[in-house]
Coordinates of C-alpha atoms in Angstrom, one line a residue:
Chain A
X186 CA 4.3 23.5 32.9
X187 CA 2.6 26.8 34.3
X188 CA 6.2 28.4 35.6
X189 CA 6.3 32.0 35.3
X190 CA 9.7 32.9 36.5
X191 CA 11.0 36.9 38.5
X192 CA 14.0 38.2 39.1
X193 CA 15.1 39.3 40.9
X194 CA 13.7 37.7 43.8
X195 CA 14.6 40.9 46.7
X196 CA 15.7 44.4 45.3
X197 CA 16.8 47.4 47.8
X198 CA 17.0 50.5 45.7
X199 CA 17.5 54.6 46.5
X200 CA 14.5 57.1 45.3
X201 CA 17.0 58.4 42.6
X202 CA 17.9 55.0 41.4
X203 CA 16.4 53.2 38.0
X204 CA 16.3 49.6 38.2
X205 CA 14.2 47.0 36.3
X206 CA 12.6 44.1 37.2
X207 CA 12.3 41.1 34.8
X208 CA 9.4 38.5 34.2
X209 CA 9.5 35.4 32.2
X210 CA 7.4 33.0 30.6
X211 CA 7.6 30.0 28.1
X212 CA 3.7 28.7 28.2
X213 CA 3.5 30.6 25.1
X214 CA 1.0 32.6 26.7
X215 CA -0.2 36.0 24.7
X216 CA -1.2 38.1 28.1
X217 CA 0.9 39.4 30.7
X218 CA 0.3 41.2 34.1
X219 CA 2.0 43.7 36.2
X220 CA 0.7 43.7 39.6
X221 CA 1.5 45.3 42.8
X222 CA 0.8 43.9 46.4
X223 CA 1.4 45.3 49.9
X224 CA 1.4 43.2 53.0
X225 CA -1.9 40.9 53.8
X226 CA -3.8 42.8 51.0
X227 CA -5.0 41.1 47.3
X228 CA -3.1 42.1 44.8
X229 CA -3.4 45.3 42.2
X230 CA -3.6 45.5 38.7
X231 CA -1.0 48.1 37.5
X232 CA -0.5 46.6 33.6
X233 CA -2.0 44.0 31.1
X234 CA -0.3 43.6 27.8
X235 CA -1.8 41.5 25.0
X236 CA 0.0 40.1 21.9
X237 CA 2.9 42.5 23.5
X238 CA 0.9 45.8 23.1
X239 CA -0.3 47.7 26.1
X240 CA -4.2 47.2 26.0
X241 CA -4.3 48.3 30.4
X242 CA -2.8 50.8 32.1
X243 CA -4.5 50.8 35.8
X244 CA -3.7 55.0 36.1
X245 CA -0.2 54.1 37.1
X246 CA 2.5 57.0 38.1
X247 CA 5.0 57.7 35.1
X248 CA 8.0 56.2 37.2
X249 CA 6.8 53.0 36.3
X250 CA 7.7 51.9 33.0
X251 CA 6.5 48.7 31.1
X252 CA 8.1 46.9 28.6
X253 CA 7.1 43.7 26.7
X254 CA 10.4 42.8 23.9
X255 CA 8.4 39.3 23.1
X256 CA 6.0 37.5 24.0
X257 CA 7.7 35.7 26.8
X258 CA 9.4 38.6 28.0
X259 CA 7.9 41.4 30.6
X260 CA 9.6 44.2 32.4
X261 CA 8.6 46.7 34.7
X262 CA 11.8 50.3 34.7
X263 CA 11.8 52.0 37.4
X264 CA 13.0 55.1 38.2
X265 CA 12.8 58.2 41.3
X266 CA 10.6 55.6 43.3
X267 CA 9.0 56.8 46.9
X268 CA 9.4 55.2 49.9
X269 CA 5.7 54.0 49.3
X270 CA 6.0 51.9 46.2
X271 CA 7.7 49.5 48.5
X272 CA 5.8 45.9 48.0
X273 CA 5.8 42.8 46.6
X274 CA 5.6 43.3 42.3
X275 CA 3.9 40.3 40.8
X276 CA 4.0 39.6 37.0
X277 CA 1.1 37.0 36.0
X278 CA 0.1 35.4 32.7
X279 CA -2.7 33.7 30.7
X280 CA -3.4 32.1 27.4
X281 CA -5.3 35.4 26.1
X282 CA -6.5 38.2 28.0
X283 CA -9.6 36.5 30.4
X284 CA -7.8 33.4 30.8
X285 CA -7.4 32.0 33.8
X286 CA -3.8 33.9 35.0
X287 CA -0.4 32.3 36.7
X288 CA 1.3 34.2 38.7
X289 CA 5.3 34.7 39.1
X290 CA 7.2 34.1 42.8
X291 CA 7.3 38.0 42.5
X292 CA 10.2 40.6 43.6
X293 CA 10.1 42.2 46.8
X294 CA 11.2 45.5 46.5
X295 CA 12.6 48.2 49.1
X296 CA 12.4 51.9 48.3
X297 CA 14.6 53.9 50.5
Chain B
X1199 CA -13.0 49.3 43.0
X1200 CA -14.9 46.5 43.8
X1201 CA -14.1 43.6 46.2
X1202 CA -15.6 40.0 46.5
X1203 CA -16.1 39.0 50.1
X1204 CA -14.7 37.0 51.9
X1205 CA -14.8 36.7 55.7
X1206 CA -13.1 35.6 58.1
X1207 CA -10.0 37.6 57.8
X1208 CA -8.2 34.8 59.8
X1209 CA -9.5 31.0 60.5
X1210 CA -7.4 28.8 63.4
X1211 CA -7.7 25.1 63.4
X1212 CA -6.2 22.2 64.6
X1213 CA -4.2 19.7 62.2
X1214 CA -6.6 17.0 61.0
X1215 CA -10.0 18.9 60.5
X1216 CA -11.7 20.0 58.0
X1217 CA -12.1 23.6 57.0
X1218 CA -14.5 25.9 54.7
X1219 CA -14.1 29.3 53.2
X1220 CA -16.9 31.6 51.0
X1221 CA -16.6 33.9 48.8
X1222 CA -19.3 36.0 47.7
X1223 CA -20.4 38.6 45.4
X1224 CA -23.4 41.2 44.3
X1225 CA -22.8 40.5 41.0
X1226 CA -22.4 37.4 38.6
X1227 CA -19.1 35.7 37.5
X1228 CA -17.8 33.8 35.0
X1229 CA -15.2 32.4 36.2
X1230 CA -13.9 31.4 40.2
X1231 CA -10.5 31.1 40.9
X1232 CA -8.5 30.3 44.5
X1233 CA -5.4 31.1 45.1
X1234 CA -3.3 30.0 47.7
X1235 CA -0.2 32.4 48.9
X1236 CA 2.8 31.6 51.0
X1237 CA 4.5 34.6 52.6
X1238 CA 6.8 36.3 50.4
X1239 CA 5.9 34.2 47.3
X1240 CA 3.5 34.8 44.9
X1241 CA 0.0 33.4 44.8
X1242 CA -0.2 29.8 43.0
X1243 CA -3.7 28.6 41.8
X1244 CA -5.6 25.9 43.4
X1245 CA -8.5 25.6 41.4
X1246 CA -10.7 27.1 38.6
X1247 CA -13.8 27.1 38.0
X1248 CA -15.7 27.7 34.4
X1249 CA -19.2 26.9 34.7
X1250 CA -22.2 27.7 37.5
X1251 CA -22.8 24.0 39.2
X1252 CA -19.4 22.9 38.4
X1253 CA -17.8 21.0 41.8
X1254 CA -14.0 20.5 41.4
X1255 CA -11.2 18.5 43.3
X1256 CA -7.5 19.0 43.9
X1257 CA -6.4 16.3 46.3
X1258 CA -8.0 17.3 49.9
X1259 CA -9.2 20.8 47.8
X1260 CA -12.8 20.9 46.9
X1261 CA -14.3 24.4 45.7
X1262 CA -17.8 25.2 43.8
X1263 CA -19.0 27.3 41.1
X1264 CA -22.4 28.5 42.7
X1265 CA -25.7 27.9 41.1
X1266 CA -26.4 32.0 40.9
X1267 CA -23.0 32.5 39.9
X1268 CA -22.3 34.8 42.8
X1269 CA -20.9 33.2 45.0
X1270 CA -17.8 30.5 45.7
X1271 CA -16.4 28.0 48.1
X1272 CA -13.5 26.0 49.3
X1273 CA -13.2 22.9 51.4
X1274 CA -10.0 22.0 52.3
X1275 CA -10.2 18.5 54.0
X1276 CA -7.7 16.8 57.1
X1277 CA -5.8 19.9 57.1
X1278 CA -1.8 19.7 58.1
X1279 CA 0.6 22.3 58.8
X1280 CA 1.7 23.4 55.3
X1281 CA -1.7 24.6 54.7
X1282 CA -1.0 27.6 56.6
X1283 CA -1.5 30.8 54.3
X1284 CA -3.8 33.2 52.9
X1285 CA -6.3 32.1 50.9
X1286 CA -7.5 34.4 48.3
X1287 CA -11.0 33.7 45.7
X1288 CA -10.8 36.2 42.6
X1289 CA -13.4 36.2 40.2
X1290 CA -13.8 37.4 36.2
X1291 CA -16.3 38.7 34.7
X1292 CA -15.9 38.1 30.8
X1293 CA -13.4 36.5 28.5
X1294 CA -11.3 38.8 26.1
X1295 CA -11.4 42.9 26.7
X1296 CA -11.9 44.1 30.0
X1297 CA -11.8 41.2 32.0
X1298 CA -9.7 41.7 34.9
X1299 CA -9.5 39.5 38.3
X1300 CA -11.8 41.0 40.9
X1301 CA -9.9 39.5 44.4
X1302 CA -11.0 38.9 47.5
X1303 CA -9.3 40.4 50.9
X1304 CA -8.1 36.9 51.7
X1305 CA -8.1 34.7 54.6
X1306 CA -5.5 33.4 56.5
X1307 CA -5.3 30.2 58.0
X1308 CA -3.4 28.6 60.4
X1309 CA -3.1 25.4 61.8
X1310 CA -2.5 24.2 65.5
X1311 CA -0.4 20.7 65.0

């Protein structure tokens, strides 16, 4: 099984709204990802965490928020998002860090 | 930062044939991956690749490790209409600390039934 499950799957929010998105994973896998993607490009690194500590932080605005509770559990907070940050959020994960990664269905999110 | 390319930006063919896509690099690899993404839906892996040489299957999927460990590619054989997508390479440089996916700009197929 190499599920990594989102949710949720669409999310519409104001710019002085904090919402979170969820990631989930039960391949006992030790790495997670945040990643950001925008329409017909390849997708950005924003996070990595490894045996749930931050180890990557890809110069990412403060209104972005990680959280890793366990090792199957990933979040991204967010909060006073611009119209901009509007794409498709990606969480990914792989046995260690340099493992070959799995990616999520993802959450498309709106930012009006 | 940098990019692996990969060229066309879009391929059109007709259901049935067969169809190739590179991916290449200036510098060397470890590991090649392909991923295949479906709009709105998050990209799902077709095949890895560990070691320079190595020559892998997925059904009609085919994709190489190159010898100089540079460069990538993908066959995808009798092609039918589900195929349609972008197809993205990504490559890694090392195992452990600082090893993060280097993509490609993707190429987007589509196929004429």
């Amino acid at each position: 099984d190499t599920e990594v499950t989102q949710t949720p799957k669409h999310l519409v929010m104001g710019m002085t709204n904090k919402k979170s998105l969820k990631c989930e994973q039960h391949m006992g896998h030790r790495a997670m990802y945040w990643y950001k993607q925008k329409a017909k490009k390849p997708p950005e690194l924003m996070f990595v965490y490894s045996y749930e500590k931050l180890s990557i932080n890809e110069s990412v605005p403060s209104r972005f928020s990680p959280e890793c509770p366990n090792s199957s559990l990933l979040n991204l907070h967010l909060h006073a998002l611009q119209p901009e940050d509007s794409a498709l959020y990606l969480c990914a994960s792989s046995q260690w860090r340099g493992e070959t990664q799995y990616f999520g269905p993802g959450t498309r999110l709106l930012v009006l | 930062g940098q990019q692996l390319n990969q060229s066309p930006q879009s391929m059109f063919i007709q259901e049935g044939e067969d169809v190739s896509m590179n991916c290449t690099s200036s510098s060397i690899f470890n590991t090649w991956l392909w991923y295949k993404q479906d709009p709105g839906e998050g990209p799902v892996l077709l095949i890895a690749l560990y070691k320079a040489g190595e020559l892998t299957s997925n059904g009609r999927l085919t994709a190489q490790f190159g010898i100089t460990r540079k460069d990538s590619f993908l066959n995808i054989s009798a092609s039918i209409p589900s195929d349609v997508g972008i197809y993205f390479c990504a490559g890694q440089k090392a195992f452990g600390a600082n090893s993060k996916l280097t993509f490609g700009k993707g190429i987007t197929l589509s196929v004429r039934p």
